[in-house]
Amino acid sequence: MKKLVIALGGNALGNNAEEQLQLVKHTAKTIVDLVEEGYNVIVGHGNGPQVGMINLAMDFASNNGANTPFMPFAECGAMSQGYIGYHLQQSIRTELKSRNINKNVAAVVTQVVVDKDDDAFKNLTKPVGMFYTKEEADKIAAEKGFTFVEDAGRGYRRVVASPEPQEIVELETVKQLVDNGTIVITVGGGGIPVVENEDGSLTGVAAVIDKDKSSAKLAKDLDAEMLVILTAVDRVCINFNKPNQEEIACMDLAKVKQYIAEEHFAKGSMLPKVEACLDFVEAGTNGQALITSLEKAKEALRGETGTIIKK
């Protein structure tokens, strides 16, 4: 069976627990559709709204005398992995049973090693958690050493690093499950970011790893045949939202690099997806990448829509 790594975007998960539980039932149908198509499916996912929500709740409780201890950011990421994984595996299991498919599904709490000297730790860019006044932000920064930035006139928010993924700690466990035919949910939110200490132990750090980059790393490490990034659009476009907007059905690596250089892809949305696909395809021999919408995933794998990136 061909190994297929899917990176689920936020539109597949929703913004709160109730909305997510309903949305993942639809997401599960797409995933099981691909299982029925004969693929060995491995699922990665984002956690932006979820980890922010958990961090916000824990910060608020800790700062307002609710007898709640401060919760480090890495632990908030682990919490988000746990409950997103729970929703996904429950919904996928239900969908498998409804189609009489005898297959296991498991979510793996996954750590991803990052370099403690990554430049991202010197240039914090990822806003997380609640909004504060400047006075509140300055007070917390003095007490806890956090960095805050003003966010679009709405107040000050803590920012964390977004470093590059170096190593998936639970990779061998994931491989064993995949080889047994299990549908594995892993590298949730890009993975819990950890740094390796001199004695070989691991320590969680305040960071958010890009889930598309971690999914590309996973696809490379598993020698997958395809990386599929599911997002809000059916196909990648150049000249997006302009009169001369053009959908792209297929790009080779040279064309991808040209479009990146010409700044056709927005930094906060499509660019990291395209770069992750470029990284995966460039590193392998026969692997291809696909960007499409959740709703059109099956059709895209049949070549009816989506954007293929290949050598």
mmCIF file of C-alpha atoms in Angstrom:
data_model
loop_
_atom_site.group_PDB
_atom_site.id
_atom_site.type_symbol
_atom_site.label_atom_id
_atom_site.label_comp_id
_atom_site.label_asym_id
_atom_site.label_seq_id
_atom_site.Cartn_x
_atom_site.Cartn_y
_atom_site.Cartn_z
ATOM 1 C CA MET A 1 0.000 0.000 0.000
ATOM 2 C CA LYS A 2 1.224 3.476 -0.828
ATOM 3 C CA LYS A 3 2.001 5.623 2.208
ATOM 4 C CA LEU A 4 0.166 8.926 2.176
ATOM 5 C CA VAL A 5 0.947 11.658 4.730
ATOM 6 C CA ILE A 6 -1.912 14.128 5.128
ATOM 7 C CA ALA A 7 -1.465 17.543 6.762
ATOM 8 C CA LEU A 8 -4.817 18.840 7.984
ATOM 9 C CA GLY A 9 -5.310 22.591 8.145
ATOM 10 C CA GLY A 10 -7.333 24.531 10.692
ATOM 11 C CA ASN A 11 -10.443 24.501 8.470
ATOM 12 C CA ALA A 12 -10.669 20.763 9.117
ATOM 13 C CA LEU A 13 -10.637 21.217 12.902
ATOM 14 C CA GLY A 14 -12.597 24.330 13.884
ATOM 15 C CA ASN A 15 -12.036 26.906 16.609
ATOM 16 C CA ASN A 16 -13.460 25.247 19.719
ATOM 17 C CA ALA A 17 -14.109 21.761 21.067
ATOM 18 C CA GLU A 18 -17.795 21.608 20.118
ATOM 19 C CA GLU A 19 -17.238 22.858 16.568
ATOM 20 C CA GLN A 20 -14.228 20.581 16.166
ATOM 21 C CA LEU A 21 -16.120 17.460 17.230
ATOM 22 C CA GLN A 22 -18.642 18.100 14.464
ATOM 23 C CA LEU A 23 -16.088 19.065 11.799
ATOM 24 C CA VAL A 24 -13.840 16.042 12.344
ATOM 25 C CA LYS A 25 -16.748 13.736 11.502
ATOM 26 C CA HIS A 26 -16.610 15.224 8.005
ATOM 27 C CA THR A 27 -12.808 15.098 8.036
ATOM 28 C CA ALA A 28 -12.954 11.402 8.976
ATOM 29 C CA LYS A 29 -15.054 10.644 5.894
ATOM 30 C CA THR A 30 -12.337 12.070 3.642
ATOM 31 C CA ILE A 31 -9.605 10.131 5.443
ATOM 32 C CA VAL A 32 -11.527 6.852 5.209
ATOM 33 C CA ASP A 33 -12.303 7.575 1.536
ATOM 34 C CA LEU A 34 -8.541 7.548 0.966
ATOM 35 C CA VAL A 35 -8.174 4.327 2.949
ATOM 36 C CA GLU A 36 -10.778 2.777 0.648
ATOM 37 C CA GLU A 37 -8.765 4.019 -2.326
ATOM 38 C CA GLY A 38 -5.949 1.747 -1.113
ATOM 39 C CA TYR A 39 -3.670 4.210 0.696
ATOM 40 C CA ASN A 40 -1.883 3.676 3.999
ATOM 41 C CA VAL A 41 -2.815 7.003 5.621
ATOM 42 C CA ILE A 42 -0.785 8.929 8.223
ATOM 43 C CA VAL A 43 -2.348 12.141 9.552
ATOM 44 C CA GLY A 44 -0.619 15.309 10.753
ATOM 45 C CA HIS A 45 -2.566 18.370 11.839
ATOM 46 C CA GLY A 46 -2.307 21.960 12.984
ATOM 47 C CA ASN A 47 -3.221 23.280 16.445
ATOM 48 C CA GLY A 48 -3.087 27.072 16.153
ATOM 49 C CA PRO A 49 -6.539 27.938 17.519
ATOM 50 C CA GLN A 50 -6.485 25.040 19.983
ATOM 51 C CA VAL A 51 -3.114 25.677 21.621
ATOM 52 C CA GLY A 52 -3.934 29.379 21.761
ATOM 53 C CA MET A 53 -7.241 28.600 23.470
ATOM 54 C CA ILE A 54 -5.575 26.324 26.045
ATOM 55 C CA ASN A 55 -2.771 28.817 26.672
ATOM 56 C CA LEU A 56 -5.319 31.615 27.049
ATOM 57 C CA ALA A 57 -7.408 29.637 29.560
ATOM 58 C CA MET A 58 -4.417 28.537 31.625
ATOM 59 C CA ASP A 59 -2.904 32.039 31.639
ATOM 60 C CA PHE A 60 -6.206 33.613 32.635
ATOM 61 C CA ALA A 61 -6.767 31.133 35.469
ATOM 62 C CA SER A 62 -3.191 31.464 36.704
ATOM 63 C CA ASN A 63 -3.258 35.276 36.629
ATOM 64 C CA ASN A 64 -6.670 35.678 38.278
ATOM 65 C CA GLY A 65 -6.292 33.817 41.542
ATOM 66 C CA ALA A 66 -8.110 30.665 40.476
ATOM 67 C CA ASN A 67 -5.622 28.421 42.300
ATOM 68 C CA THR A 68 -4.336 27.255 38.927
ATOM 69 C CA PRO A 69 -0.570 26.859 38.487
ATOM 70 C CA PHE A 70 1.255 28.364 35.536
ATOM 71 C CA MET A 71 1.292 25.930 32.602
ATOM 72 C CA PRO A 72 4.377 25.948 30.318
ATOM 73 C CA PHE A 73 3.666 26.393 26.637
ATOM 74 C CA ALA A 74 5.036 22.987 25.594
ATOM 75 C CA GLU A 75 2.540 21.343 27.948
ATOM 76 C CA CYS A 76 -0.259 23.365 26.347
ATOM 77 C CA GLY A 77 0.858 21.960 22.990
ATOM 78 C CA ALA A 78 0.766 18.438 24.414
ATOM 79 C CA MET A 79 -2.777 19.038 25.685
ATOM 80 C CA SER A 80 -3.875 20.186 22.233
ATOM 81 C CA GLN A 81 -2.338 17.088 20.645
ATOM 82 C CA GLY A 82 -4.222 14.917 23.100
ATOM 83 C CA TYR A 83 -7.703 16.260 22.585
ATOM 84 C CA ILE A 84 -7.403 16.804 18.812
ATOM 85 C CA GLY A 85 -6.044 13.258 18.491
ATOM 86 C CA TYR A 86 -8.911 11.953 20.621
ATOM 87 C CA HIS A 87 -11.510 13.633 18.397
ATOM 88 C CA LEU A 88 -9.847 12.450 15.194
ATOM 89 C CA GLN A 89 -9.310 8.841 16.211
ATOM 90 C CA GLN A 90 -12.837 8.566 17.603
ATOM 91 C CA SER A 91 -14.399 9.941 14.405
ATOM 92 C CA ILE A 92 -12.175 7.891 12.091
ATOM 93 C CA ARG A 93 -12.955 4.724 14.085
ATOM 94 C CA THR A 94 -16.690 5.409 13.810
ATOM 95 C CA GLU A 95 -16.412 5.991 10.058
ATOM 96 C CA LEU A 96 -14.356 2.798 9.577
ATOM 97 C CA LYS A 97 -16.968 0.776 11.463
ATOM 98 C CA SER A 98 -19.810 2.285 9.415
ATOM 99 C CA ARG A 99 -18.111 0.930 6.273
ATOM 100 C CA ASN A 100 -17.193 -2.435 7.833
ATOM 101 C CA ILE A 101 -13.461 -1.721 7.474
ATOM 102 C CA ASN A 102 -11.397 -3.610 10.040
ATOM 103 C CA LYS A 103 -8.544 -1.200 10.708
ATOM 104 C CA ASN A 104 -6.976 0.312 13.820
ATOM 105 C CA VAL A 105 -6.457 4.036 14.392
ATOM 106 C CA ALA A 106 -4.189 5.588 17.029
ATOM 107 C CA ALA A 107 -2.996 9.063 17.998
ATOM 108 C CA VAL A 108 0.629 9.292 19.133
ATOM 109 C CA VAL A 109 1.703 12.146 21.398
ATOM 110 C CA THR A 110 4.717 13.239 19.368
ATOM 111 C CA GLN A 111 7.769 15.298 20.269
ATOM 112 C CA VAL A 112 9.844 17.016 17.588
ATOM 113 C CA VAL A 113 13.425 18.070 18.266
ATOM 114 C CA VAL A 114 14.402 21.599 17.295
ATOM 115 C CA ASP A 115 17.801 23.277 17.393
ATOM 116 C CA LYS A 116 18.187 25.443 20.508
ATOM 117 C CA ASP A 117 20.363 27.753 18.364
ATOM 118 C CA ASP A 118 17.731 28.121 15.622
ATOM 119 C CA ASP A 119 17.511 31.781 14.593
ATOM 120 C CA ALA A 120 13.754 31.583 15.247
ATOM 121 C CA PHE A 121 14.482 31.791 18.984
ATOM 122 C CA LYS A 122 16.069 35.209 18.388
ATOM 123 C CA ASN A 123 13.173 36.410 16.217
ATOM 124 C CA LEU A 124 9.909 35.467 17.922
ATOM 125 C CA THR A 125 7.040 35.722 15.445
ATOM 126 C CA LYS A 126 4.173 33.399 16.459
ATOM 127 C CA PRO A 127 1.451 35.154 18.558
ATOM 128 C CA VAL A 128 -0.195 32.912 21.178
ATOM 129 C CA GLY A 129 -2.602 33.283 24.064
ATOM 130 C CA MET A 130 -4.629 36.209 25.349
ATOM 131 C CA PHE A 131 -4.465 39.972 24.776
ATOM 132 C CA TYR A 132 -3.050 42.267 27.460
ATOM 133 C CA THR A 133 -2.682 45.989 27.994
ATOM 134 C CA LYS A 134 0.853 47.341 27.682
ATOM 135 C CA GLU A 135 1.102 47.644 31.463
ATOM 136 C CA GLU A 136 -0.012 44.040 31.996
ATOM 137 C CA ALA A 137 2.327 42.770 29.276
ATOM 138 C CA ASP A 138 5.289 44.678 30.732
ATOM 139 C CA LYS A 139 4.576 43.261 34.202
ATOM 140 C CA ILE A 140 4.373 39.654 32.965
ATOM 141 C CA ALA A 141 7.460 40.124 30.789
ATOM 142 C CA ALA A 142 9.401 41.329 33.833
ATOM 143 C CA GLU A 143 8.174 38.423 35.975
ATOM 144 C CA LYS A 144 8.437 35.551 33.489
ATOM 145 C CA GLY A 145 10.782 36.767 30.756
ATOM 146 C CA PHE A 146 8.159 36.505 28.006
ATOM 147 C CA THR A 147 8.236 38.630 24.850
ATOM 148 C CA PHE A 148 5.118 40.581 23.868
ATOM 149 C CA VAL A 149 4.190 42.466 20.693
ATOM 150 C CA GLU A 150 1.311 44.752 19.808
ATOM 151 C CA ASP A 151 -1.178 42.821 17.662
ATOM 152 C CA ALA A 152 -3.238 44.806 15.132
ATOM 153 C CA GLY A 153 -4.460 47.401 17.623
ATOM 154 C CA ARG A 154 -6.142 44.783 19.817
ATOM 155 C CA GLY A 155 -3.566 44.717 22.601
ATOM 156 C CA TYR A 156 -0.314 42.950 23.383
ATOM 157 C CA ARG A 157 0.196 39.220 22.906
ATOM 158 C CA ARG A 158 2.985 36.880 23.810
ATOM 159 C CA VAL A 159 5.051 35.671 20.856
ATOM 160 C CA VAL A 160 7.003 32.424 20.621
ATOM 161 C CA ALA A 161 9.504 30.986 18.174
ATOM 162 C CA SER A 162 8.657 28.919 15.082
ATOM 163 C CA PRO A 163 11.819 26.808 14.599
ATOM 164 C CA GLU A 164 12.584 24.191 11.946
ATOM 165 C CA PRO A 165 11.826 20.519 12.765
ATOM 166 C CA GLN A 166 15.005 18.440 13.086
ATOM 167 C CA GLU A 167 13.950 15.005 14.347
ATOM 168 C CA ILE A 168 10.688 13.227 15.157
ATOM 169 C CA VAL A 169 11.319 11.521 18.490
ATOM 170 C CA GLU A 170 8.570 8.886 18.232
ATOM 171 C CA LEU A 171 9.334 8.086 14.567
ATOM 172 C CA GLU A 172 10.119 4.389 15.139
ATOM 173 C CA THR A 173 6.859 3.916 17.021
ATOM 174 C CA VAL A 174 4.983 5.593 14.180
ATOM 175 C CA LYS A 175 6.776 3.373 11.630
ATOM 176 C CA GLN A 176 5.806 0.206 13.503
ATOM 177 C CA LEU A 177 2.169 1.253 13.634
ATOM 178 C CA VAL A 178 2.151 2.218 9.950
ATOM 179 C CA ASP A 179 3.753 -1.085 8.981
ATOM 180 C CA ASN A 180 0.958 -2.865 10.882
ATOM 181 C CA GLY A 181 -1.626 -1.012 8.807
ATOM 182 C CA THR A 182 -2.719 1.350 11.569
ATOM 183 C CA ILE A 183 -3.986 4.817 10.644
ATOM 184 C CA VAL A 184 -1.647 7.008 12.704
ATOM 185 C CA ILE A 185 -2.299 10.564 13.885
ATOM 186 C CA THR A 186 1.041 12.180 14.704
ATOM 187 C CA VAL A 187 3.137 15.413 14.713
ATOM 188 C CA GLY A 188 0.043 17.240 15.942
ATOM 189 C CA GLY A 189 0.499 20.997 15.798
ATOM 190 C CA GLY A 190 3.890 20.369 14.214
ATOM 191 C CA GLY A 191 4.885 18.260 17.232
ATOM 192 C CA ILE A 192 5.670 19.224 20.810
ATOM 193 C CA PRO A 193 8.899 21.255 20.386
ATOM 194 C CA VAL A 194 11.788 19.950 22.471
ATOM 195 C CA VAL A 195 15.545 20.543 22.588
ATOM 196 C CA GLU A 196 18.090 17.850 23.297
ATOM 197 C CA ASN A 197 20.320 18.345 26.332
ATOM 198 C CA GLU A 198 23.967 17.282 26.622
ATOM 199 C CA ASP A 199 22.973 14.141 28.539
ATOM 200 C CA GLY A 200 20.514 13.136 25.808
ATOM 201 C CA SER A 201 17.413 14.132 27.764
ATOM 202 C CA LEU A 202 14.742 16.347 26.208
ATOM 203 C CA THR A 203 13.262 19.632 27.426
ATOM 204 C CA GLY A 204 10.115 21.265 26.077
ATOM 205 C CA VAL A 205 10.420 24.832 24.781
ATOM 206 C CA ALA A 206 7.972 27.656 24.096
ATOM 207 C CA ALA A 207 7.560 27.384 20.339
ATOM 208 C CA VAL A 208 5.166 26.347 17.595
ATOM 209 C CA ILE A 209 6.584 24.266 14.745
ATOM 210 C CA ASP A 210 4.898 24.716 11.362
ATOM 211 C CA LYS A 211 2.691 21.640 10.878
ATOM 212 C CA ASP A 212 3.293 21.525 7.116
ATOM 213 C CA LYS A 213 7.061 21.426 7.643
ATOM 214 C CA SER A 214 6.751 18.686 10.263
ATOM 215 C CA SER A 215 4.414 16.727 7.993
ATOM 216 C CA ALA A 216 6.950 17.037 5.169
ATOM 217 C CA LYS A 217 9.683 15.809 7.530
ATOM 218 C CA LEU A 218 7.463 12.880 8.515
ATOM 219 C CA ALA A 219 6.742 12.031 4.875
ATOM 220 C CA LYS A 220 10.482 12.037 4.100
ATOM 221 C CA ASP A 221 11.346 9.889 7.114
ATOM 222 C CA LEU A 222 8.619 7.362 6.281
ATOM 223 C CA ASP A 223 9.642 7.329 2.598
ATOM 224 C CA ALA A 224 6.035 8.105 1.718
ATOM 225 C CA GLU A 225 4.882 8.188 -1.878
ATOM 226 C CA MET A 226 2.937 11.387 -1.384
ATOM 227 C CA LEU A 227 2.519 14.366 0.916
ATOM 228 C CA VAL A 228 -0.976 15.841 0.794
ATOM 229 C CA ILE A 229 -1.618 19.270 2.308
ATOM 230 C CA LEU A 230 -5.319 19.938 2.775
ATOM 231 C CA THR A 231 -6.299 23.575 2.932
ATOM 232 C CA ALA A 232 -9.198 25.902 2.054
ATOM 233 C CA VAL A 233 -8.722 25.985 -1.743
ATOM 234 C CA ASP A 234 -8.991 23.299 -4.430
ATOM 235 C CA ARG A 235 -5.888 24.468 -6.277
ATOM 236 C CA VAL A 236 -2.896 26.752 -5.757
ATOM 237 C CA CYS A 237 -3.165 30.029 -7.653
ATOM 238 C CA ILE A 238 -0.720 32.603 -8.909
ATOM 239 C CA ASN A 239 -1.750 36.270 -8.980
ATOM 240 C CA PHE A 240 -4.168 35.353 -6.195
ATOM 241 C CA ASN A 241 -7.200 37.673 -5.831
ATOM 242 C CA LYS A 242 -6.135 39.664 -8.898
ATOM 243 C CA PRO A 243 -7.944 39.958 -12.254
ATOM 244 C CA ASN A 244 -5.330 37.671 -13.828
ATOM 245 C CA GLN A 245 -5.582 34.975 -11.111
ATOM 246 C CA GLU A 246 -4.625 31.568 -12.517
ATOM 247 C CA GLU A 247 -5.103 28.098 -11.053
ATOM 248 C CA ILE A 248 -2.103 25.795 -11.292
ATOM 249 C CA ALA A 249 -2.713 22.083 -11.877
ATOM 250 C CA CYS A 250 0.930 20.976 -11.826
ATOM 251 C CA MET A 251 4.317 22.513 -11.021
ATOM 252 C CA ASP A 252 7.802 21.088 -11.302
ATOM 253 C CA LEU A 253 10.485 22.193 -8.854
ATOM 254 C CA ALA A 254 11.896 24.865 -11.148
ATOM 255 C CA LYS A 255 8.464 26.442 -11.586
ATOM 256 C CA VAL A 256 7.810 26.316 -7.822
ATOM 257 C CA LYS A 257 11.073 28.146 -7.128
ATOM 258 C CA GLN A 258 10.255 30.721 -9.819
ATOM 259 C CA TYR A 259 6.822 31.443 -8.324
ATOM 260 C CA ILE A 260 8.295 31.702 -4.820
ATOM 261 C CA ALA A 261 10.923 34.165 -6.054
ATOM 262 C CA GLU A 262 8.165 36.190 -7.738
ATOM 263 C CA GLU A 263 6.303 36.259 -4.387
ATOM 264 C CA HIS A 264 3.074 34.710 -5.680
ATOM 265 C CA PHE A 265 2.405 32.919 -2.375
ATOM 266 C CA ALA A 266 1.411 34.745 0.821
ATOM 267 C CA LYS A 267 3.848 34.301 3.701
ATOM 268 C CA GLY A 268 1.203 33.550 6.307
ATOM 269 C CA SER A 269 -0.817 31.055 4.296
ATOM 270 C CA MET A 270 0.203 29.395 1.018
ATOM 271 C CA LEU A 271 3.972 29.970 1.096
ATOM 272 C CA PRO A 272 4.790 27.532 3.953
ATOM 273 C CA LYS A 273 2.603 24.885 2.294
ATOM 274 C CA VAL A 274 4.369 25.229 -1.048
ATOM 275 C CA GLU A 275 7.795 25.288 0.665
ATOM 276 C CA ALA A 276 6.961 22.107 2.600
ATOM 277 C CA CYS A 277 5.978 20.370 -0.637
ATOM 278 C CA LEU A 278 9.153 21.601 -2.322
ATOM 279 C CA ASP A 279 11.246 20.257 0.552
ATOM 280 C CA PHE A 280 9.591 16.826 0.422
ATOM 281 C CA VAL A 281 9.774 16.389 -3.346
ATOM 282 C CA GLU A 282 13.332 17.729 -3.620
ATOM 283 C CA ALA A 283 14.586 15.315 -0.949
ATOM 284 C CA GLY A 284 13.076 12.150 -2.420
ATOM 285 C CA THR A 285 13.317 10.117 -5.578
ATOM 286 C CA ASN A 286 9.758 9.427 -6.705
ATOM 287 C CA GLY A 287 7.597 11.266 -4.188
ATOM 288 C CA GLN A 288 5.050 13.851 -5.235
ATOM 289 C CA ALA A 289 3.135 16.435 -3.234
ATOM 290 C CA LEU A 290 -0.438 17.591 -3.567
ATOM 291 C CA ILE A 291 -2.205 20.709 -2.299
ATOM 292 C CA THR A 292 -5.989 20.713 -2.394
ATOM 293 C CA SER A 293 -9.105 21.156 -0.269
ATOM 294 C CA LEU A 294 -10.403 18.643 2.248
ATOM 295 C CA GLU A 295 -13.602 18.259 0.233
ATOM 296 C CA LYS A 296 -11.791 17.413 -3.020
ATOM 297 C CA ALA A 297 -9.008 15.170 -1.690
ATOM 298 C CA LYS A 298 -10.256 11.969 -3.325
ATOM 299 C CA GLU A 299 -10.846 13.686 -6.669
ATOM 300 C CA ALA A 300 -7.426 15.364 -6.472
ATOM 301 C CA LEU A 301 -5.670 12.032 -5.952
ATOM 302 C CA ARG A 302 -7.394 10.848 -9.098
ATOM 303 C CA GLY A 303 -5.984 13.850 -10.974
ATOM 304 C CA GLU A 304 -9.324 15.661 -11.344
ATOM 305 C CA THR A 305 -8.346 18.750 -9.323
ATOM 306 C CA GLY A 306 -5.660 19.945 -6.904
ATOM 307 C CA THR A 307 -2.101 21.115 -7.544
ATOM 308 C CA ILE A 308 0.596 18.461 -7.987
ATOM 309 C CA ILE A 309 4.227 19.328 -7.224
ATOM 310 C CA LYS A 310 6.786 16.967 -8.735
ATOM 311 C CA LYS A 311 10.387 16.820 -9.919
#
